[in-house]
GROMACS .gro file of C-alpha atoms in nm:
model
  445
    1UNK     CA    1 -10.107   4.612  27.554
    2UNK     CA    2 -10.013   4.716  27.209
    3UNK     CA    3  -9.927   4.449  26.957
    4UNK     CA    4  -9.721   4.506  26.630
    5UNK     CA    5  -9.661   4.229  26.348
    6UNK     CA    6  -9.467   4.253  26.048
    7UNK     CA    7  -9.716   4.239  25.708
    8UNK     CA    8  -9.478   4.316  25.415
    9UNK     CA    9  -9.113   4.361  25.328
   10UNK     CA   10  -8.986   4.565  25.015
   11UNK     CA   11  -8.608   4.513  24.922
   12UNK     CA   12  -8.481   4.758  24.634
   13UNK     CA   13  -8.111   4.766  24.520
   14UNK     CA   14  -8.005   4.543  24.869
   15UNK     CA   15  -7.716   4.348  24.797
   16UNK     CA   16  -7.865   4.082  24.474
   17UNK     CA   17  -8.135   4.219  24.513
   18UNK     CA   18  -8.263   4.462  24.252
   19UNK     CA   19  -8.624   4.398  24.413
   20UNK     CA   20  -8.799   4.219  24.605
   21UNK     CA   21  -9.105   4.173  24.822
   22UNK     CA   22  -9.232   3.923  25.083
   23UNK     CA   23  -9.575   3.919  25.226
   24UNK     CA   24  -9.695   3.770  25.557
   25UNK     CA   25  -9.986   3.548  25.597
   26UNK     CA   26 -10.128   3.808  25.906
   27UNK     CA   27 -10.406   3.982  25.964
   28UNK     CA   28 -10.587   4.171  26.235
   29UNK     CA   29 -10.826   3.892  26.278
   30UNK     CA   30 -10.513   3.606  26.277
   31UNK     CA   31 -10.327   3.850  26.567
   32UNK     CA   32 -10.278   3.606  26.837
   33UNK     CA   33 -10.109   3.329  26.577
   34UNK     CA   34  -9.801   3.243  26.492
   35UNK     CA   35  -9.654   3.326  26.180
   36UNK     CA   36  -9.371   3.087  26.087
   37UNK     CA   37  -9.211   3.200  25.781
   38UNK     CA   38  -8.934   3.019  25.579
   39UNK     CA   39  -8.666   3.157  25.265
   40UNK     CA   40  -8.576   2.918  25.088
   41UNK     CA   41  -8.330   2.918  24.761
   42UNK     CA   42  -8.009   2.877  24.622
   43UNK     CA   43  -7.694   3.001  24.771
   44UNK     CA   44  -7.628   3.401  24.704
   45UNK     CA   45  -7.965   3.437  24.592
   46UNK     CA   46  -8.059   3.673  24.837
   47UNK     CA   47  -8.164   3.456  25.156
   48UNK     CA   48  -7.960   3.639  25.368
   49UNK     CA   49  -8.016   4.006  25.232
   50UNK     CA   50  -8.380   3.991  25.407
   51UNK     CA   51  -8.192   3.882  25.717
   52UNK     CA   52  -7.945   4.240  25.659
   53UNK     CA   53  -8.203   4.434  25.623
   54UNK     CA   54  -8.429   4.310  25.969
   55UNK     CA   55  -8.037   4.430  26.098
   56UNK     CA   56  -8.067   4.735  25.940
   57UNK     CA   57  -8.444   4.816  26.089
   58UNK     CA   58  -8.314   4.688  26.405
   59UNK     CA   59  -8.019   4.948  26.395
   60UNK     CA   60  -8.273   5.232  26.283
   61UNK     CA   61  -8.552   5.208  26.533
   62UNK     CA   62  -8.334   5.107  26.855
   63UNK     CA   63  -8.242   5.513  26.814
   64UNK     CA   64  -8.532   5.601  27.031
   65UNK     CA   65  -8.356   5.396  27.357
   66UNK     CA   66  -8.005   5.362  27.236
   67UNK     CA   67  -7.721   5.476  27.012
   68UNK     CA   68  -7.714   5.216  26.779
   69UNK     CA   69  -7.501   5.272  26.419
   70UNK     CA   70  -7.598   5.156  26.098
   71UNK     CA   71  -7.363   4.882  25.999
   72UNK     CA   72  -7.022   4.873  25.820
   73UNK     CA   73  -6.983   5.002  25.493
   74UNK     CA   74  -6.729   4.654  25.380
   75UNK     CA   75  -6.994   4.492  25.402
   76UNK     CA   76  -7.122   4.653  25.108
   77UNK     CA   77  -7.484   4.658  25.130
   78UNK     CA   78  -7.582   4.886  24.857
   79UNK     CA   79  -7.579   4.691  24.536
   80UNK     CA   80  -7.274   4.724  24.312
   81UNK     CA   81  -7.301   5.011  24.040
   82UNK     CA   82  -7.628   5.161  24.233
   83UNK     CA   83  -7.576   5.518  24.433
   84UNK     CA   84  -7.857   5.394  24.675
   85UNK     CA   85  -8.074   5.111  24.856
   86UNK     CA   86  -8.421   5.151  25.006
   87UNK     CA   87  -8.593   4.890  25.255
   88UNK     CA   88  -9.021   4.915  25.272
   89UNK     CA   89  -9.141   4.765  25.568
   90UNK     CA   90  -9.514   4.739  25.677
   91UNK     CA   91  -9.680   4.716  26.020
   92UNK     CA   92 -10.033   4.585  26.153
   93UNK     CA   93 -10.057   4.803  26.437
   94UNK     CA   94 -10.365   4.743  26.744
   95UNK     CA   95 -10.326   4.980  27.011
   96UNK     CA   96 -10.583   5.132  27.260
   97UNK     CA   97 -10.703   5.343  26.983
   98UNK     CA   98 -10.756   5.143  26.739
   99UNK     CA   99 -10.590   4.881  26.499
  100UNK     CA  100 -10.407   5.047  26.197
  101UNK     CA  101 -10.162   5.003  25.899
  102UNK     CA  102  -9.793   5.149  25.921
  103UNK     CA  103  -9.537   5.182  25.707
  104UNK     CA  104  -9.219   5.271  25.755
  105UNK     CA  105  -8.947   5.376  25.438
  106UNK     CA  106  -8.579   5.441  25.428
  107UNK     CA  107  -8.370   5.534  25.152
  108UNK     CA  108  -7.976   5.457  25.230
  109UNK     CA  109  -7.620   5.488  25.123
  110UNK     CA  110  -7.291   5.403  25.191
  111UNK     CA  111  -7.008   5.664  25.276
  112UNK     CA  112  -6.626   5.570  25.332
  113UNK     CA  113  -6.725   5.429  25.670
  114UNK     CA  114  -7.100   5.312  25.703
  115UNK     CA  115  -7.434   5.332  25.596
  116UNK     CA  116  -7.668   5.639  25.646
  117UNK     CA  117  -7.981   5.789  25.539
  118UNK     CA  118  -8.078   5.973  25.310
  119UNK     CA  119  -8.462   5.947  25.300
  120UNK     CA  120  -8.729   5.837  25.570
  121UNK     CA  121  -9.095   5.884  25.594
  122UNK     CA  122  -9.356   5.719  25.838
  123UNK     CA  123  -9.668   5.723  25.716
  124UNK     CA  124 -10.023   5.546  25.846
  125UNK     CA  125 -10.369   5.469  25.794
  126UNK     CA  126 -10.651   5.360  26.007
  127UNK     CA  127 -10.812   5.024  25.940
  128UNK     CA  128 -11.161   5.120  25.819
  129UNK     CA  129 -11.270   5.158  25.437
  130UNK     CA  130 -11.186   5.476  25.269
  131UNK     CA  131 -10.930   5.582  25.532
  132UNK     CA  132 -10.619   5.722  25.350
  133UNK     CA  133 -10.278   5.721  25.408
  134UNK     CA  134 -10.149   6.036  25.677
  135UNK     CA  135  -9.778   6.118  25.714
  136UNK     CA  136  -9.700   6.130  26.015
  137UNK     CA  137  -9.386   6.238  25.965
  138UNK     CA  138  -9.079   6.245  25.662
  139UNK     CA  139  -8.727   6.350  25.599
  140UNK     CA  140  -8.528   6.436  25.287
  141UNK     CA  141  -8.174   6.628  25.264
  142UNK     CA  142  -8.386   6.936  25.153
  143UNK     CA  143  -8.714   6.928  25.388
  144UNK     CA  144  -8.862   6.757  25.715
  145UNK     CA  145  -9.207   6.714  25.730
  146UNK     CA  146  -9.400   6.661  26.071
  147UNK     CA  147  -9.751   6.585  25.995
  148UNK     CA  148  -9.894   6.850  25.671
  149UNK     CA  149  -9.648   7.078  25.840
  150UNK     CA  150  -9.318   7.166  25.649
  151UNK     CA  151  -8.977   7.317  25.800
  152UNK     CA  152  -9.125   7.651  25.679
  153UNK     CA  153  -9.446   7.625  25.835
  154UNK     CA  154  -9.282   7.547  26.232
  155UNK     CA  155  -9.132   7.818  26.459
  156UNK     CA  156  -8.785   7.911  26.476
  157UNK     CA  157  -8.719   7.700  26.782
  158UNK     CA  158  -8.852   7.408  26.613
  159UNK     CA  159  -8.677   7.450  26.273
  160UNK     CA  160  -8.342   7.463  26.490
  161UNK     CA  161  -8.409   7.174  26.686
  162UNK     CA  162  -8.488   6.967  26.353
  163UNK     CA  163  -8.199   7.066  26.182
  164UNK     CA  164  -7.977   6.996  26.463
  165UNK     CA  165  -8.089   6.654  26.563
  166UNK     CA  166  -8.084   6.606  26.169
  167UNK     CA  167  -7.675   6.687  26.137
  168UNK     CA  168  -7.660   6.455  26.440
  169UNK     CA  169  -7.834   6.181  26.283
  170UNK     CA  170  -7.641   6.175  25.979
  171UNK     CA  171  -7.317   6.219  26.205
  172UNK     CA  172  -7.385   5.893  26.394
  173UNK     CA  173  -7.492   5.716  26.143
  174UNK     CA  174  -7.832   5.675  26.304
  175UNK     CA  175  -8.209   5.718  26.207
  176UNK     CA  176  -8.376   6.074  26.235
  177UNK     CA  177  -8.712   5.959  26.297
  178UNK     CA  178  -8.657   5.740  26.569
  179UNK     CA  179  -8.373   5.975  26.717
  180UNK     CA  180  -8.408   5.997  27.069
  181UNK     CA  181  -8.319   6.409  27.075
  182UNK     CA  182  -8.622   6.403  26.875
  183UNK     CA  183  -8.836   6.297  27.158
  184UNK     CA  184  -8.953   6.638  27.333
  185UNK     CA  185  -9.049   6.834  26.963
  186UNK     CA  186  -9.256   6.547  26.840
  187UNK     CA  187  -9.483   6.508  27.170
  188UNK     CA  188  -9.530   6.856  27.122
  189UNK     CA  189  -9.634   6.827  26.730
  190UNK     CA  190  -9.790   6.505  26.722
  191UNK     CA  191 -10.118   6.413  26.830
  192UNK     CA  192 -10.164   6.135  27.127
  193UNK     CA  193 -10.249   5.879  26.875
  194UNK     CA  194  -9.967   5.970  26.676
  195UNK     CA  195  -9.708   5.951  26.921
  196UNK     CA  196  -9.846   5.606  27.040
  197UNK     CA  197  -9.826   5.491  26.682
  198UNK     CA  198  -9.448   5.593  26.688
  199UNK     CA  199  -9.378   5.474  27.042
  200UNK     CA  200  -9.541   5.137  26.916
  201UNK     CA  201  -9.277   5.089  26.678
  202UNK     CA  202  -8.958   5.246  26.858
  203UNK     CA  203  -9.087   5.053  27.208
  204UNK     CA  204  -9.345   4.795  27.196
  205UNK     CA  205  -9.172   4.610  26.895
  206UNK     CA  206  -8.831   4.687  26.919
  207UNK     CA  207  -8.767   4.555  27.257
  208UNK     CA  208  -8.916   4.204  27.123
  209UNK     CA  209  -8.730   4.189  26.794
  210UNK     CA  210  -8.422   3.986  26.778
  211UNK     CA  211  -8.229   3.978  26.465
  212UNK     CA  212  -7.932   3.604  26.469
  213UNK     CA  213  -7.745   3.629  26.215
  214UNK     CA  214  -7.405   3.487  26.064
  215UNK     CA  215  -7.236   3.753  26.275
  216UNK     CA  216  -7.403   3.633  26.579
  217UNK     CA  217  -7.360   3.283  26.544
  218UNK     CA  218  -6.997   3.268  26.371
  219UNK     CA  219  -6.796   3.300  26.711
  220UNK     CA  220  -6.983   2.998  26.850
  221UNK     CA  221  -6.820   2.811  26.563
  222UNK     CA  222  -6.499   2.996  26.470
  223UNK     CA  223  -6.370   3.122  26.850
  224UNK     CA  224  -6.629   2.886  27.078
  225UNK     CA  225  -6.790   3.172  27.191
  226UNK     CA  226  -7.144   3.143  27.284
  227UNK     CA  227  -7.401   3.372  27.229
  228UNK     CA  228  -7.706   3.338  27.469
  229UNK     CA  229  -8.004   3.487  27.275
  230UNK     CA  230  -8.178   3.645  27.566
  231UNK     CA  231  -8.584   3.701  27.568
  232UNK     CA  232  -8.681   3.745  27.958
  233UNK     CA  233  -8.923   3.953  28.136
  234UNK     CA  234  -8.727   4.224  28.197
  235UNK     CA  235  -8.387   4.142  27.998
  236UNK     CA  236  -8.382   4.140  27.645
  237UNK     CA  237  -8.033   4.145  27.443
  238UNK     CA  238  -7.751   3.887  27.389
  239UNK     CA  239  -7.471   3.745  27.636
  240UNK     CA  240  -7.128   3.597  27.510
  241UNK     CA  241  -7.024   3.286  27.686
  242UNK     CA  242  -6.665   3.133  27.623
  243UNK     CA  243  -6.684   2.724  27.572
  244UNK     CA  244  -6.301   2.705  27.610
  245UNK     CA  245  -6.284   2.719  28.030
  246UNK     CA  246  -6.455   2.859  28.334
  247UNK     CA  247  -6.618   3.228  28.234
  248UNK     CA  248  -6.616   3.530  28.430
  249UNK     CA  249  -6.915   3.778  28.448
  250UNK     CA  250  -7.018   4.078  28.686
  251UNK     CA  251  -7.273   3.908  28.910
  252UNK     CA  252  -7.602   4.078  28.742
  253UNK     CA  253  -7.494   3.948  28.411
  254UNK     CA  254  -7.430   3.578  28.590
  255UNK     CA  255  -7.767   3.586  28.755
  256UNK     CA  256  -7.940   3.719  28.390
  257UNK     CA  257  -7.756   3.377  28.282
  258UNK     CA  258  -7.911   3.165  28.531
  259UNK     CA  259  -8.213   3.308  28.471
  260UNK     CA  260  -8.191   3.213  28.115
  261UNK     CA  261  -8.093   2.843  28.195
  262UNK     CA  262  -8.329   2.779  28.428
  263UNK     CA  263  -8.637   2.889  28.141
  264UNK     CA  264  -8.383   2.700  27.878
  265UNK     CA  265  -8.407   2.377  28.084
  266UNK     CA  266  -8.804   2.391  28.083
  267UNK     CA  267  -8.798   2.300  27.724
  268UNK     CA  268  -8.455   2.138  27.658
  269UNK     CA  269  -8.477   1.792  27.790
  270UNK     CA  270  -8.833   1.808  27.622
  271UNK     CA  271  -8.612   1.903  27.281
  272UNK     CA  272  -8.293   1.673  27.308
  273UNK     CA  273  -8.461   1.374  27.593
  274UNK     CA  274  -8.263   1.396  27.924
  275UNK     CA  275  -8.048   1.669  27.864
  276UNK     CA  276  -8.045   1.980  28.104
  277UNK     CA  277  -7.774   2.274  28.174
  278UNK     CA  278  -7.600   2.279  28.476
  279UNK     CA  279  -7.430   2.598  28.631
  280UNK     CA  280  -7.121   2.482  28.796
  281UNK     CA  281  -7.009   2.842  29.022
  282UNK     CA  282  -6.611   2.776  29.121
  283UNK     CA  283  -6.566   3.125  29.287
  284UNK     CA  284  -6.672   3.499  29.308
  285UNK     CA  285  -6.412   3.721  29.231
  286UNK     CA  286  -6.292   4.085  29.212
  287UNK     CA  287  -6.329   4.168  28.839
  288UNK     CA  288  -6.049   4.401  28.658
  289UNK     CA  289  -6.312   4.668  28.676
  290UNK     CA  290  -6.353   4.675  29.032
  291UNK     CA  291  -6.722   4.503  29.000
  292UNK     CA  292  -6.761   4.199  29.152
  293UNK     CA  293  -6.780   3.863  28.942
  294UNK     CA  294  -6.839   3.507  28.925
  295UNK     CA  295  -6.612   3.236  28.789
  296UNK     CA  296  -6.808   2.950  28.667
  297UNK     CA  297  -6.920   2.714  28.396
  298UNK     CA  298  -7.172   2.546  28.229
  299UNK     CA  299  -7.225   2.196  28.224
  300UNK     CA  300  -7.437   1.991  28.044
  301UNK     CA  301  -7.621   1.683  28.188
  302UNK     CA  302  -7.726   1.358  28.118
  303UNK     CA  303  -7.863   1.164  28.407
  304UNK     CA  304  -7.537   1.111  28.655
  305UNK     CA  305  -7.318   1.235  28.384
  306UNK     CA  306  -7.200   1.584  28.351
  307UNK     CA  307  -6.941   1.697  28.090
  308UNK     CA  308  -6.843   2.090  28.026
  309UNK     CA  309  -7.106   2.256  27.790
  310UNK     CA  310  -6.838   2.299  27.482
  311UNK     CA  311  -6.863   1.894  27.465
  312UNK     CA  312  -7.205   1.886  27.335
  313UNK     CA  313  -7.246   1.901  26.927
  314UNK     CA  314  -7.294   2.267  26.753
  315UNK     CA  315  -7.640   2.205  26.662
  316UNK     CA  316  -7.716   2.180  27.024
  317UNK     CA  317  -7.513   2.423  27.086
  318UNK     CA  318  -7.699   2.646  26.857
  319UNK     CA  319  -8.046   2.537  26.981
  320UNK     CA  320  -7.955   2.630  27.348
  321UNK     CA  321  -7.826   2.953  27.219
  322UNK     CA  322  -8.144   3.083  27.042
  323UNK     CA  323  -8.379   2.896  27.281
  324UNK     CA  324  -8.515   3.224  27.438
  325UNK     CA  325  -8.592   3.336  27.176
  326UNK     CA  326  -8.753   3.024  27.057
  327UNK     CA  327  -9.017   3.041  27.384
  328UNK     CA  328  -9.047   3.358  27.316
  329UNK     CA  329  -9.190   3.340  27.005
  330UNK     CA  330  -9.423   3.055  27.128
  331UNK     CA  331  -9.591   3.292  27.364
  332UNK     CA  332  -9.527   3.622  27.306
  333UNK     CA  333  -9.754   3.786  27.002
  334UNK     CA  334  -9.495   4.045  27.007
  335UNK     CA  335  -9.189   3.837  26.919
  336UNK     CA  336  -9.081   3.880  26.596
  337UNK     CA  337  -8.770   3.658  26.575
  338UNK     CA  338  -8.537   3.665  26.259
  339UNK     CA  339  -8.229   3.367  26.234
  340UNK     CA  340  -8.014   3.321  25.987
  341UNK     CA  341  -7.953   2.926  25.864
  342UNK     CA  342  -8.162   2.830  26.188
  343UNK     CA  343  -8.123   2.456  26.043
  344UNK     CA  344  -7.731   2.559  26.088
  345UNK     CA  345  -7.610   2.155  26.251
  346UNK     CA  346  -7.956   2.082  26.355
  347UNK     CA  347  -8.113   1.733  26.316
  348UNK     CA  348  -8.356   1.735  26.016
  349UNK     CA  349  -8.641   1.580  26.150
  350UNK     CA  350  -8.614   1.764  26.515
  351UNK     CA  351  -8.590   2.075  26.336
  352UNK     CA  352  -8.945   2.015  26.192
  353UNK     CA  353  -9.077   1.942  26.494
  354UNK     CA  354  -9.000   2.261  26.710
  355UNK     CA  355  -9.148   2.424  26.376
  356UNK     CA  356  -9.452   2.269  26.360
  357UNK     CA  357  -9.506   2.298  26.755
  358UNK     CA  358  -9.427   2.689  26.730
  359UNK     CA  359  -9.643   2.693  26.416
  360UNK     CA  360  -9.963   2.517  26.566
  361UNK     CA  361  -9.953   2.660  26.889
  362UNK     CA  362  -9.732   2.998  26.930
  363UNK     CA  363  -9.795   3.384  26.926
  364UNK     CA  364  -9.517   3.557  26.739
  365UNK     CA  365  -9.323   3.553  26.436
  366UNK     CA  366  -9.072   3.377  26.330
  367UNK     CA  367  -8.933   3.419  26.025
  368UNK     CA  368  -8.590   3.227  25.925
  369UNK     CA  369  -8.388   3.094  25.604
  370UNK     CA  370  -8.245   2.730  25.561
  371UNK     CA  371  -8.122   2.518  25.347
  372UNK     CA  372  -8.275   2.209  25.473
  373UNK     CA  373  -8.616   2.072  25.312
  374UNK     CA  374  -8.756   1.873  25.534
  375UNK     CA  375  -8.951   2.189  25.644
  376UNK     CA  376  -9.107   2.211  25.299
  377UNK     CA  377  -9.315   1.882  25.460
  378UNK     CA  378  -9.450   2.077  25.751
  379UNK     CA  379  -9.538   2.448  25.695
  380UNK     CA  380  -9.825   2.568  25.500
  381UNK     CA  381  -9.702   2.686  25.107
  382UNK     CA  382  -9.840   3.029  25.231
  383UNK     CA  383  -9.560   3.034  25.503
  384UNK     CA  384  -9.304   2.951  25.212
  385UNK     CA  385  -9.065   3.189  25.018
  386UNK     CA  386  -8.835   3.102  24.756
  387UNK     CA  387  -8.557   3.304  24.612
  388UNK     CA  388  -8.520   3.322  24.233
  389UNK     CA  389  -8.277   3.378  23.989
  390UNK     CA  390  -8.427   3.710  23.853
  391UNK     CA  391  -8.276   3.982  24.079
  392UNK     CA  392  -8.582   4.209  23.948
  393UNK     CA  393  -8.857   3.977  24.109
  394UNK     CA  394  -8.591   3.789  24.339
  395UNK     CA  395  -8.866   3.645  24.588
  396UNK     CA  396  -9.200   3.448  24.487
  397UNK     CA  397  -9.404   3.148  24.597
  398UNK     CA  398  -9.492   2.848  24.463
  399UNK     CA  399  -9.767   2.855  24.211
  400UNK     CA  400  -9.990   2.460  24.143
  401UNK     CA  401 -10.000   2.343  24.519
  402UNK     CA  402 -10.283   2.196  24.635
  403UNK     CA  403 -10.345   2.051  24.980
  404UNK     CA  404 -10.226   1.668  24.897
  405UNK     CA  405  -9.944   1.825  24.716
  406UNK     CA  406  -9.597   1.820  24.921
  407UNK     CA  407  -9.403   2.149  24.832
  408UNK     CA  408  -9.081   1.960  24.887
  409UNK     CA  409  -9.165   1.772  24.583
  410UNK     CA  410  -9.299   2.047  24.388
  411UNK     CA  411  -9.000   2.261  24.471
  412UNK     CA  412  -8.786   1.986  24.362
  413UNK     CA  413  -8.976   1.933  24.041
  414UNK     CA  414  -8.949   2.368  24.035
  415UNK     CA  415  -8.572   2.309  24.017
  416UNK     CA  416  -8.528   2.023  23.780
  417UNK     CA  417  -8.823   2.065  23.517
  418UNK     CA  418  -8.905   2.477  23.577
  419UNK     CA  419  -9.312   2.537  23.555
  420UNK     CA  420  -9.306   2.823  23.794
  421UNK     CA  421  -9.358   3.177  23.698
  422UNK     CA  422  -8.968   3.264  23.737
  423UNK     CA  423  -8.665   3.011  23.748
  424UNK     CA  424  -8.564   2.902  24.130
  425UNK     CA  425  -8.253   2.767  24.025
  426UNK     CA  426  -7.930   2.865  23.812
  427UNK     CA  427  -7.865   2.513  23.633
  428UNK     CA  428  -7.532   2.355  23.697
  429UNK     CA  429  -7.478   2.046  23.551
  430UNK     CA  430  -7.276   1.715  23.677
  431UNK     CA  431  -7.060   1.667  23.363
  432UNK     CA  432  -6.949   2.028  23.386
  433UNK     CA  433  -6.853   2.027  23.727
  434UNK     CA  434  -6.612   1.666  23.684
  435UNK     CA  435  -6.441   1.799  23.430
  436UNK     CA  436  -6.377   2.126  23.607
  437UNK     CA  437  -6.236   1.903  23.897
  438UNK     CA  438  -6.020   1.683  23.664
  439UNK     CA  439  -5.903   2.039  23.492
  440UNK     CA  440  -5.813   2.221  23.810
  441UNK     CA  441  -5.646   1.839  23.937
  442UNK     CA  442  -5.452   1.802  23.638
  443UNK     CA  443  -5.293   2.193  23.582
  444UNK     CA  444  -5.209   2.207  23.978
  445UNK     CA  445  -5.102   1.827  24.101
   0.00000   0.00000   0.00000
């Protein structure tokens, strides 16, 4: 079994963020731990932007199993008065050849409707001394380039299959590297390690990377629509699950449910003490679609007592919701699991404790931002990112920890007094902010 990590992240002209990098504490000799990575910083510094563009490498390399578009262009990704954005991401790759370095580039901008690319290249490098870097394969407006060979150098048939699935590409809004049309030319061009290196990243890691974010989660607060996060054997993928009454899914989708609940359970009354989910089936129905479907509901469980699901608080809420993904991450060294405000309603301390078990004892990655610092007490300073307020260098770590220092403290002290190699904080000041509120109360009472 292949297994693919994340190593490095390079943000340019995202968003805030002029630039922007983030290293992982892995290596090939750390494979089978856990990387638990937080982001840390003040609002709009950029927490979220790493979260977009995990979206936006999610969108791009689901292309070799599924149609997938790049998102939206309102939400205006591309920095404001910059034609273009470009995301760097690096891979520690160990396959049955071999263990090796990929990287994977993408230069993007933003038409009337949605993003799209302009540039990609794949490139990668075996992990022995004085191997260099190969392409294995690259894309501009003007050229594609499958290993050393350009468009020039290939066949006719090949040139017009490239340039075809290349008009496609930009037409869906999709990547052309990990295009699925693309498939039959590149087993043909590529070598057998090559392709496996590709297949690696469009397979092997995609079907284990889950990207929550704001857009996942907001229905779960806004409409009460749940979102089950799901991470099973053979189901990956996310369900929607309305809080306000009795639901009513085709029968597959139910059963993928109650497969979900009954792994959720495992670990839930461990999580919150005594509490499990209960599925409460009323009827199976004929569905508008002809399909047939089950009405039923969740319940959640205390001892004797059971109450409908929506009654429990939105922190648990939001722990059930991502909890497959959660185990996942504990045992799979393929998981790489990215949430957005994961201490979103969550109790302080129990939110340090699922981190520190994951951390000690799990497989994947899971990488997350938050606002809350009790986390700063429990993960290592080299699992800690902070944003700053220099959109040129807008991610760092904190510089004079030692091991009895607590980087809650020191981040604190970062804030207040300064000391580290950028500012972490845009000042406000108490005095300024009363007499704003005594301003704005005394022009509009």
């Amino acid at each position: 079994m292949a297994i693919i990590k994340i190593k490095k992240i390079i943000l340019h002209n995202l968003r805030n963020v002029r630039h922007g990098e983030i290293s992982i504490a892995v290596n090939f000799e750390s494979f089978l731990q856990a990387n638990v990575v937080g982001l840390y910083g003040q609002n709009g510094s950029g927490k979220t932007t790493i979260v977009d563009a995990f979206s936006i490498l999610k969108a791009l390399i689901s292309g070799w199993i599924a149609e997938v578009k790049l998102p939206v262009q309102e939400k205006c990704l591309v920095m404001a008065g910059e034609g273009k954005a470009s995301i760097d991401f690096e891979f520690l790759v160990e396959n049955q050849f071999g263990t090796f370095f990929v990287n994977y580039y993408v230069e993007l901008q933003e038409d009337e409707h949605r993003l799209y690319t302009v540039h990609e290249r794949l490139t990668y490098r075996e992990n022995d001394k004085g191997k260099r870097t190969k392409i294995l394969m690259a894309v501009t407006d003007d050229d594609v380039q499958i290993r050393n060979a350009k468009l020039t150098d290939l066949n006719e048939k090949a040139r017009i299959q490239l340039l075809v699935v290349q008009q496609l590409a930009k037409r869906q809004y999709m990547s052309f590297i990990f295009h699925k049309d693309l498939k039959p030319l590149l087993q043909e061009q590529l070598s057998e390690l090559e392709m496996e290196l590709l297949q690696n990243i469009a397979i092997d890691f995609t079907q284990d990377f889950h990207v929550v974010n704001n857009q996942n989660i907001a229905p779960l607060f806004e409409e009460r629509i749940m979102p089950f996060s799901i991470h099973l054997e053979r189901t990956r993928g996310l369900i929607p699950y309305d809080l306000k009454g009795p639901a009513v899914l085709p029968e597959e989708t139910f059963y993928v449910l109650c497969e979900v609940v009954e792994q959720s359970n495992q670990v839930l009354s461990a999580i919150i003490p005594g509490l499990t989910i209960k599925i409460n089936v009323i009827t199976k129905q004929m569905m508008d679609s002809g399909a047939k479907g089950v009405r039923f509901e969740f319940l959640s469980k205390r001892g004797k007592r059971e109450l409908p699901l929506r009654t429990e608080s939105e922190g648990i809420l939001k722990i059930i919701s991502v909890l497959s993904l959660l185990i996942a991450v504990y045992n799979n060294p393929n998981a790489c699991v990215v949430i957005d405000e994961l201490d979103s309603g969550v109790f302080e301390y129990l939110l340090g404790e699922l981190l520190t078990v994951i951390d000690e004892d799990g497989k994947g990655q899971l990488i997350f931002t938050s606002h809350n610092l009790r986390v700063l007490e429990v993960l290592a300073i080299k699992n800690l990112w902070f944003t700053t307020t220099n959109e040129d260098h807008r991610y760092m770590q904190l510089k004079g920890i030692k091991e009895v220092n607590n980087a809650r403290d020191v981040y604190l002290r970062a804030i207040q007094l300064g000391g580290q190699d950028e500012e972490v904080y845009k000042e406000t000041k108490s005095f300024k902010m009363k007499r704003a509120f005594r301003k704005a109360g005394v022009q509009h009472d």
